[in-house]
Coordinates of C-alpha atoms and ligand atoms in Angstrom, one line a residue:
X1 CA 32.9 16.8 7.2
X2 CA 30.0 14.5 6.0
X3 CA 30.9 11.7 3.6
X4 CA 29.6 12.7 0.2
X5 CA 28.8 9.0 -0.6
X6 CA 26.4 8.7 2.3
X7 CA 22.8 9.6 1.7
X8 CA 21.2 11.3 4.7
X9 CA 17.6 10.7 5.8
X10 CA 15.0 11.9 8.2
X11 CA 12.0 9.7 9.0
X12 CA 8.6 11.1 9.8
X13 CA 6.2 8.5 11.4
X14 CA 7.7 5.8 13.6
X15 CA 4.9 3.3 13.8
X16 CA 4.6 -0.3 12.6
X17 CA 5.9 0.2 9.1
X18 CA 8.9 2.2 10.2
X19 CA 10.8 -0.8 11.6
X20 CA 11.2 -2.1 8.0
X21 CA 13.0 1.1 7.0
X22 CA 14.9 1.7 10.3
X23 CA 16.5 -1.7 10.1
X24 CA 17.3 -1.5 6.4
X25 CA 19.0 2.0 6.7
X26 CA 20.7 1.4 10.0
X27 CA 21.9 -2.2 9.3
X28 CA 21.7 -3.7 5.9
X29 CA 22.4 -0.6 3.9
X30 CA 24.3 1.4 6.5
X31 CA 27.5 1.7 4.4
X32 CA 25.8 4.2 2.0
X33 CA 22.8 5.5 4.0
X34 CA 22.4 7.2 7.3
X35 CA 19.5 8.2 9.5
X36 CA 20.2 11.7 10.8
X37 CA 16.8 12.7 12.4
X38 CA 13.5 11.2 13.5
X39 CA 10.1 12.9 13.8
X40 CA 6.8 11.7 15.3
X41 CA 3.9 13.3 17.1
X42 CA 4.0 10.6 19.7
X43 CA 7.0 11.2 22.0
X44 CA 6.9 7.6 23.3
X45 CA 7.2 6.0 19.9
X46 CA 9.8 8.6 18.9
X47 CA 12.0 7.5 21.9
X48 CA 11.3 3.8 21.2
X49 CA 12.6 4.1 17.6
X50 CA 15.6 6.1 18.8
X51 CA 16.5 3.4 21.2
X52 CA 16.7 0.5 18.7
X53 CA 20.4 -0.3 19.1
X54 CA 21.5 0.1 15.5
X55 CA 19.6 3.4 15.3
X56 CA 20.8 4.7 18.7
X57 CA 24.4 4.1 17.5
X58 CA 23.8 6.8 14.9
X59 CA 22.6 9.3 17.5
X60 CA 19.8 10.8 15.4
X61 CA 18.3 14.1 16.5
X62 CA 14.6 13.8 17.7
X63 CA 11.8 16.2 16.7
X64 CA 8.1 16.6 17.4
X65 CA 5.7 17.1 14.5
X66 CA 5.7 20.9 15.1
X67 CA 9.5 20.9 14.7
X68 CA 9.6 19.4 11.2
X69 CA 10.8 22.6 9.4
X70 CA 13.5 23.1 12.1
X71 CA 14.6 19.5 11.7
X72 CA 15.3 20.1 8.0
X73 CA 16.9 23.5 8.6
X74 CA 19.2 22.1 11.3
X75 CA 20.4 19.0 9.5
X76 CA 22.1 18.2 6.3
X77 CA 19.3 16.1 4.9
X78 CA 18.9 14.8 1.4
X79 CA 15.8 12.6 1.7
X80 CA 12.7 12.7 4.0
X81 CA 11.0 9.3 4.4
X82 CA 7.3 9.8 5.0
X83 CA 5.7 7.0 7.0
X84 CA 3.0 8.7 9.1
X85 CA -0.8 8.5 8.8
X86 CA -1.9 8.8 5.2
X87 CA -3.9 12.1 5.6
X88 CA -0.7 13.9 6.7
X89 CA 1.6 12.6 3.9
X90 CA 0.9 15.6 1.6
X91 CA 2.0 18.1 4.3
X92 CA 5.3 16.5 4.8
X93 CA 5.9 15.6 1.2
X94 CA 5.3 19.3 0.1
X95 CA 7.2 20.9 3.0
X96 CA 10.2 18.6 2.5
X97 CA 10.3 19.5 -1.2
X98 CA 9.9 23.2 -0.5
X99 CA 12.8 23.0 2.0
X100 CA 15.1 21.4 -0.6
X101 CA 14.8 17.6 0.1
X102 CA 13.8 14.7 -2.1
X103 CA 11.0 12.4 -0.7
X104 CA 10.4 8.7 -0.3
X105 CA 6.8 8.1 0.8
X106 CA 4.8 5.1 1.7
X107 CA 1.6 4.4 -0.1
X108 CA -1.0 5.8 -0.5
X109 CA 0.8 9.0 -1.6
X110 CA -2.2 10.9 -0.3
X111 CA -5.9 10.5 0.2
X112 CA -7.9 13.0 -1.9
X113 CA -7.7 15.0 -5.1
X114 CA -6.9 18.4 -3.5
X115 CA -4.0 17.0 -1.6
X116 CA -2.7 15.2 -4.7
X117 CA -2.9 18.4 -6.7
X118 CA -0.8 20.1 -4.1
X119 CA 1.9 17.5 -4.4
X120 CA 1.9 17.7 -8.2
X121 CA 2.1 21.5 -8.1
X122 CA 4.8 21.5 -5.5
X123 CA 6.9 18.9 -7.3
X124 CA 6.6 20.9 -10.5
X125 CA 7.6 24.1 -8.7
X126 CA 10.6 22.7 -6.8
X127 CA 11.8 20.0 -9.3
X128 CA 12.4 17.7 -6.3
X129 CA 11.9 13.9 -6.6
X130 CA 9.1 12.0 -5.0
X131 CA 9.4 8.2 -4.8
X132 CA 6.4 6.1 -3.9
X133 CA 7.3 2.7 -2.4
X134 CA 5.1 0.3 -4.3
X135 CA 6.6 -2.9 -2.8
X136 CA 3.9 -5.0 -4.5
X137 CA 5.5 -4.4 -8.0
X138 CA 8.8 -6.0 -6.7
X139 CA 7.3 -9.3 -5.5
X140 CA 8.9 -11.7 -8.0
X141 CA 5.7 -13.4 -8.9
X142 CA 4.1 -10.0 -9.8
X143 CA 7.2 -9.0 -11.7
X144 CA 6.8 -12.3 -13.6
X145 CA 3.3 -11.4 -14.6
X146 CA 4.7 -8.2 -16.0
X147 CA 7.4 -10.2 -17.9
X148 CA 4.8 -12.5 -19.4
X149 CA 2.6 -9.6 -20.5
X150 CA 5.6 -7.8 -22.0
X151 CA 6.6 -11.0 -23.8
X152 CA 3.3 -10.9 -25.7
X153 CA 2.4 -14.5 -24.7
X154 CA -1.3 -13.6 -24.6
X155 CA -1.1 -10.8 -27.2
X156 CA -2.8 -7.5 -26.6
X157 CA -4.7 -7.5 -23.3
X158 CA -8.4 -7.0 -23.8
X159 CA -9.8 -7.2 -20.3
X160 CA -8.8 -7.9 -16.7
X161 CA -10.5 -9.4 -13.7
X162 CA -8.9 -8.8 -10.3
X163 CA -10.3 -10.0 -7.0
X164 CA -8.3 -9.1 -3.8
X165 CA -9.1 -10.8 -0.5
X166 CA -8.1 -9.8 3.0
X167 CA -8.3 -12.6 5.5
X168 CA -10.5 -11.9 8.6
X169 CA -7.5 -11.4 10.8
X170 CA -5.6 -9.0 8.6
X171 CA -8.8 -7.5 7.2
X172 CA -10.1 -6.7 10.6
X173 CA -7.0 -4.7 11.4
X174 CA -8.1 -1.8 9.1
X175 CA -11.1 -1.3 11.3
X176 CA -9.3 -1.0 14.6
X177 CA -7.5 2.3 14.1
X178 CA -7.2 5.4 12.0
X179 CA -7.8 3.6 8.7
X180 CA -11.5 3.3 9.7
X181 CA -12.1 7.0 8.9
X182 CA -11.9 8.2 5.3
X183 CA -10.7 11.5 6.6
X184 CA -7.5 9.7 7.7
X185 CA -7.0 7.0 5.1
X186 CA -9.3 7.7 2.1
X187 CA -11.0 4.4 2.9
X188 CA -9.8 1.0 1.6
X189 CA -10.3 2.0 -2.0
X190 CA -7.5 4.5 -1.5
X191 CA -5.5 3.1 1.4
X192 CA -5.4 -0.5 0.2
X193 CA -6.4 -0.4 -3.4
X194 CA -3.7 2.0 -4.3
X195 CA -1.4 -1.1 -4.4
X196 CA -3.9 -3.0 -6.6
X197 CA -4.7 -0.1 -9.0
X198 CA -1.0 0.6 -9.3
X199 CA -0.2 -3.0 -10.2
X200 CA -2.9 -3.0 -12.9
X201 CA -1.8 0.4 -14.3
X202 CA 1.8 -0.8 -14.4
X203 CA 1.0 -4.3 -15.7
X204 CA -1.0 -2.8 -18.5
X205 CA 1.4 0.3 -18.9
X206 CA -1.8 2.2 -19.3
X207 CA -3.8 5.0 -17.6
X208 CA -7.3 4.7 -16.0
X209 CA -9.9 7.0 -17.7
X210 CA -13.2 6.4 -16.0
X211 CA -14.5 4.5 -13.1
X212 CA -17.8 3.4 -11.6
X213 CA -17.9 1.7 -8.2
X214 CA -20.0 0.4 -5.4
X215 CA -19.0 -0.2 -1.8
X216 CA -20.7 -1.1 1.5
X217 CA -19.8 -2.1 5.0
X218 CA -21.4 -5.5 5.5
X219 CA -19.4 -7.2 8.2
X220 CA -17.8 -4.7 10.5
X221 CA -21.2 -3.5 11.8
X222 CA -23.1 -3.5 15.1
X223 CA -25.4 -6.1 13.6
X224 CA -22.6 -8.6 13.2
X225 CA -21.6 -8.0 16.8
X226 CA -25.2 -8.9 17.9
X227 CA -25.1 -12.0 15.7
X228 CA -21.9 -13.0 17.5
X229 CA -23.8 -12.7 20.8
X230 CA -22.1 -9.4 21.8
X231 CA -24.6 -7.2 23.6
X232 CA -22.6 -4.2 24.5
X233 CA -19.0 -4.4 23.2
X234 CA -16.4 -2.0 24.7
X235 CA -14.9 0.9 22.7
X236 CA -11.5 -0.8 22.9
X237 CA -10.6 -4.5 23.2
X238 CA -8.6 -3.6 26.4
X239 CA -11.8 -2.5 28.2
X240 CA -14.3 -4.8 26.6
X241 CA -16.2 -6.9 29.1
X242 CA -17.4 -9.3 26.3
X243 CA -13.8 -10.1 25.1
X244 CA -14.1 -13.8 25.9
X245 CA -16.9 -14.1 23.4
X246 CA -15.4 -12.1 20.6
X247 CA -13.4 -13.8 17.8
X248 CA -11.8 -10.4 16.9
X249 CA -10.5 -9.7 20.4
X250 CA -7.0 -8.2 20.1
X251 CA -4.9 -8.4 23.2
X252 CA -2.2 -5.8 22.7
X253 CA -0.5 -6.7 26.0
X254 CA 0.0 -10.3 24.8
X255 CA 2.4 -9.4 22.0
X256 CA 5.7 -7.8 22.9
X257 CA 5.9 -5.6 19.7
X258 CA 2.3 -4.4 19.8
X259 CA 2.5 -3.6 23.5
X260 CA 5.7 -1.6 23.1
X261 CA 4.6 0.2 20.0
X262 CA 1.0 1.0 20.8
X263 CA -0.3 0.1 24.3
X264 CA 2.6 1.6 26.2
X265 CA 2.4 4.8 24.1
X266 CA -1.4 5.5 24.4
X267 CA -1.0 8.0 27.2
X268 CA 0.9 10.4 24.9
X269 CA -1.7 11.0 22.3
X270 CA -4.7 8.8 22.9
X271 CA -4.0 6.7 19.8
X272 CA -5.8 3.4 20.5
X273 CA -4.7 0.5 18.3
X274 CA -7.5 -1.9 19.5
X275 CA -10.8 0.0 18.7
X276 CA -13.9 -2.2 18.4
X277 CA -14.4 -3.3 14.8
X278 CA -18.2 -3.4 15.3
X279 CA -18.7 0.2 16.4
X280 CA -20.8 2.5 14.3
X281 CA -18.0 5.2 14.6
X282 CA -16.4 4.6 11.2
X283 CA -17.2 5.4 7.6
X284 CA -15.1 3.0 5.4
X285 CA -16.4 0.1 3.3
X286 CA -15.4 -3.6 3.8
X287 CA -16.8 -4.8 0.4
X288 CA -15.9 -2.9 -2.8
X289 CA -16.3 -3.4 -6.5
X290 CA -15.2 -1.2 -9.4
X291 CA -15.1 -1.1 -13.2
X292 CA -12.3 0.8 -14.7
X293 CA -11.9 1.8 -18.4
X294 CA -8.3 2.3 -19.5
X295 CA -6.9 4.6 -22.2
X296 CA -5.7 1.5 -24.2
X297 CA -9.2 0.1 -24.4
X298 CA -8.9 -2.4 -21.6
X299 CA -11.6 -2.7 -19.0
X300 CA -10.7 -3.9 -15.4
X301 CA -13.3 -5.5 -13.2
X302 CA -12.1 -5.2 -9.6
X303 CA -13.2 -6.2 -6.1
X304 CA -11.7 -5.9 -2.7
X305 CA -13.2 -7.8 0.3
X306 CA -11.9 -7.5 3.8
X307 CA -13.4 -10.5 5.7
X308 CA -12.4 -13.5 3.6
X309 CA -11.4 -17.0 4.3
X310 CA -7.9 -16.6 2.7
X311 CA -5.5 -13.7 2.0
X312 CA -4.3 -12.9 -1.5
X313 CA -5.6 -12.4 -4.9
X314 CA -6.6 -13.9 -8.2
X315 CA -6.2 -12.1 -11.6
X316 CA -7.1 -13.1 -15.1
X317 CA -6.0 -11.3 -18.2
X318 CA -7.8 -12.0 -21.4
X319 CA -5.7 -11.3 -24.5
X320 CA -5.8 -11.6 -28.3
X321 CA -3.7 -14.7 -28.2
X322 CA -4.8 -16.3 -24.9
X323 CA -5.5 -15.9 -21.3
X324 CA -3.2 -15.5 -18.3
X325 CA -4.3 -16.6 -14.8
X326 CA -2.4 -15.9 -11.6
X327 CA -3.5 -16.9 -8.1
X328 CA -1.4 -15.8 -5.1
X329 CA -2.0 -16.8 -1.5
X330 CA -0.3 -15.1 1.3
X331 CA 0.2 -15.6 5.0
X332 CA -1.9 -13.6 7.4
X333 CA -0.7 -11.2 10.1
X334 CA -1.5 -8.3 12.4
X335 CA 0.4 -5.2 11.2
X336 CA 3.3 -4.5 13.6
X337 CA 3.1 -7.8 15.5
X338 CA 6.7 -8.7 14.6
X339 CA 5.8 -11.5 12.0
X340 CA 6.6 -11.4 8.3
X341 CA 3.7 -9.5 6.7
X342 CA 2.0 -11.3 3.8
X343 CA 4.6 -14.0 2.9
X344 CA 3.9 -15.9 -0.3
X345 CA 2.4 -19.3 0.3
X346 CA 3.9 -21.6 -2.4
X347 CA 1.1 -24.2 -2.3
X348 CA -1.6 -21.6 -3.0
X349 CA 0.2 -19.7 -5.8
X350 CA 0.2 -20.6 -9.5
X351 CA 0.5 -19.0 -12.9
X352 CA -1.3 -20.6 -15.9
X353 CA -1.3 -19.6 -19.6
X354 CA -4.2 -20.7 -21.8
X355 CA -3.0 -20.1 -25.4
X356 CA -6.1 -19.7 -27.6
X357 CA -7.1 -23.1 -29.1
X358 CA -4.1 -24.8 -27.6
X359 CA -3.5 -26.7 -24.4
X360 CA -3.0 -24.7 -21.2
X361 CA 0.3 -24.9 -19.3
X362 CA 1.6 -23.9 -15.9
X363 CA 4.5 -21.4 -15.7
X364 CA 6.8 -22.1 -12.7
X365 CA 6.3 -19.1 -10.4
X366 CA 9.2 -16.8 -9.6
X367 CA 9.4 -17.2 -5.9
X368 CA 10.2 -14.6 -3.4
X369 CA 10.7 -14.8 0.4
X370 CA 10.0 -12.2 3.0
X371 CA 7.3 -9.6 3.4
X372 CA 4.5 -8.8 0.9
X373 CA 5.1 -11.7 -1.5
X374 CA 8.9 -11.1 -1.5
X375 CA 8.4 -7.5 -2.6
X376 CA 9.7 -5.9 0.5
X377 CA 13.4 -7.0 0.3
X378 CA 13.6 -6.3 -3.4
X379 CA 12.2 -2.8 -2.9
X380 CA 14.8 -2.1 -0.2
X381 CA 17.6 -3.2 -2.4
X382 CA 16.3 -0.9 -5.2
X383 CA 15.8 2.0 -2.7
X384 CA 19.0 1.8 -0.7
X385 CA 21.4 -0.4 -2.7
X386 CA 23.6 0.4 -5.7
X387 CA 21.5 1.5 -8.8
X388 CA 20.8 -1.2 -11.4
X389 CA 18.9 -1.1 -14.7
X390 CA 15.4 -2.5 -14.4
X391 CA 13.6 -3.6 -17.6
X392 CA 10.3 -3.6 -15.6
X393 CA 10.7 0.0 -14.4
X394 CA 9.4 -0.7 -11.0
X395 CA 10.7 2.4 -9.3
X396 CA 7.6 4.6 -9.1
X397 CA 7.5 8.4 -8.8
X398 CA 4.7 10.8 -7.9
X399 CA 2.9 10.2 -11.2
X400 CA 2.3 6.6 -10.5
X401 CA 1.4 7.6 -6.9
X402 CA -1.3 10.0 -8.4
X403 CA -2.8 7.6 -10.9
X404 CA -3.1 4.8 -8.4
X405 CA -4.9 6.9 -5.8
X406 CA -7.0 8.6 -8.4
X407 CA -8.7 5.3 -9.1
X408 CA -9.7 5.0 -5.4
X409 CA -10.6 8.7 -5.1
X410 CA -12.8 8.4 -8.3
X411 CA -14.3 5.2 -6.9
X412 CA -15.2 6.9 -3.6
X413 CA -16.8 9.7 -5.6
X414 CA -18.7 7.2 -7.7
X415 CA -20.0 5.4 -4.6
X416 CA -21.3 8.8 -3.4
X417 CA -22.9 9.9 -6.7
X418 CA -23.9 6.5 -8.2
X419 CA -22.3 7.4 -11.5
X420 CA -19.2 7.2 -13.7
X421 CA -16.3 9.5 -12.7
X422 CA -13.7 10.7 -15.1
X423 CA -10.2 10.2 -13.6
X424 CA -8.6 13.0 -15.7
X425 CA -10.9 15.6 -14.2
X426 CA -9.7 15.1 -10.7
X427 CA -6.1 16.4 -10.9
X428 CA -4.6 18.7 -13.5
X429 CA -1.1 18.7 -15.1
X430 CA 0.2 15.3 -14.3
X431 CA 1.8 13.4 -17.2
X432 CA 1.9 9.6 -17.7
X433 CA 4.3 7.7 -15.5
X434 CA 7.3 5.9 -17.2
X435 CA 6.1 2.4 -18.0
X436 CA 7.8 -0.3 -20.1
X437 CA 6.4 -0.5 -23.7
X438 CA 4.0 -3.4 -24.3
X439 CA 3.4 -5.6 -27.3
X440 CA 1.2 -3.8 -29.8
X441 CA -0.7 -5.3 -32.7
X442 CA 0.5 -8.8 -32.1
X443 CA -0.6 -11.5 -34.5
X444 CA -3.9 -13.0 -33.2
X445 CA -3.7 -16.8 -33.3
X446 CA -0.9 -19.1 -34.4
X447 CA -3.4 -21.5 -36.0
X448 CA -6.3 -20.8 -38.3
X449 CA -9.5 -19.5 -36.7
X450 CA -11.7 -22.3 -38.1
X451 CA -9.7 -25.1 -36.3
Ligands
NAD501 N1 3.6 -0.8 1.7 C1 3.1 -1.5 2.6 O1 3.0 -2.7 2.5 C2 2.7 -0.8 3.9 C3 2.4 -1.6 5.1 C4 2.1 -1.0 6.3 C5 1.9 0.4 6.3 N2 2.1 1.1 5.2 C6 2.0 2.6 5.2 O2 2.9 3.1 6.1 C7 2.4 4.3 6.8 C8 2.4 4.1 8.3 O3 1.6 3.0 8.6 P1 1.8 2.3 10.0 O4 1.1 1.0 10.0 O5 3.2 2.3 10.5 O6 0.9 3.3 10.9 P2 1.1 3.5 12.5 O7 -0.2 4.1 13.0 O8 1.6 2.3 13.2 O9 2.3 4.6 12.6 C9 2.1 5.9 12.2 C10 3.1 6.7 13.0 O10 3.0 8.1 12.5 C11 2.9 9.0 13.6 N3 2.1 10.1 13.1 C12 0.8 10.1 12.7 N4 0.6 11.3 12.2 C13 1.7 12.1 12.4 C14 2.0 13.5 12.1 N5 1.1 14.3 11.5 N6 3.2 13.9 12.3 C15 4.2 13.1 12.8 N7 3.9 11.8 13.2 C16 2.7 11.3 12.9 C17 2.1 8.1 14.7 O11 2.4 8.6 16.0 C18 2.8 6.8 14.5 O12 4.0 6.6 15.2 C19 0.9 4.4 6.2 O13 0.9 5.4 5.2 C20 0.6 3.1 5.6 O14 -0.3 3.1 4.6 C21 2.5 0.5 4.0

């Protein structure tokens, strides 16, 4: 007889990101959570995950992608964890709900408006719960920004500038595999910016209304290869004869995790993790800018650049009582290489408040250790630990998933049409996410205007 206190999971997609969840459920949170079944289109990666000692001890049943429905029917499953390629999230999210399960999905929830509409409609038809794992909200320094804005220290927010930088090593990784095609990832304005737009939506407790954007691929091009002296780079790093000259050469065989997870599994499905970042066979941008108008009157100026000298972001909020600046620098990594992804670098991170007509001051940053600015561990605790009240309301459902991707989807449309795009026209029937209330109508200055 199954233990009623144990929540049962199936995981779909057992690539780089899955290790984070496999370890959490099978080790840290094993007393209240259990992996019952695993599903992947690649039989090699499926077996690899099933053989992790703490997972193997649970004896999960293994299924191919075609056996997904059978997996749900044959097992007493409560939650399906969706961790596969972005373009297939919607299929598994909807099917899981239709078959009676709740869903936890990695970001982006999906990649285009039609798929997002399908998720909204299916959720409303089935009443099941869809959780989107926005780990960035949980990073202590980003929760602290929310705390400062909620405290009213800069009054009502008037405008926001956000610049996100991906270092050359981490940034290049999005051009090596499926992310390089919009049909698989939605492009970086969806795949990556879903984090950033979600943060701004949540920081402001507001909804995006219209967007205009530009985007180009300026670095990951055949022209850059020629400037680096590469005459005829190979399709994959592993077969490139000019590898010794290329600063972006990725040797999958030199890293135990990358070799086991990708190189050794290529023969099953032809998924190559080391495609040339200078090939013309891709359609995503590496330099993107957007202006977003929000329903509370705030305008966001946003940029994302993928080949930068450091990894992290800077954000500035201008408010009726002052200005808040936050800079966050993170460690760089190659996804799935076994290192901590995006750990916060203390020396490159600060928060500063500039009260209007008063001296500025530093706010000691709430520090977090571990992946994604300390957000990963806090997210796991919230997902798999005992429920606790959260004044920042960081647990996100499908509505936050929708509004974060709609910014990127609208931005993609704007790049194609060279015009403003109305976010609300893209998906129907989705209400506002639950956000904490923000200060409203704060006093302006604490000293007279003429001083
Ligand atoms: N929140 C974060 O910080 C973060 C970090 C990394 C990845 N992610 C997300 O996690 C997801 C997985 O990313 P990843 O880096 O592990 O990718 P990956 O390519 O390493 O792994 C994807 C896995 O899914 C399998 N797969 C693909 N399509 C499938 C299908 N239709 N059916 C069954 N299996 C399928 C692949 O064989 C592979 O094992 C993505 O949605 C990504 O955006 C989030």
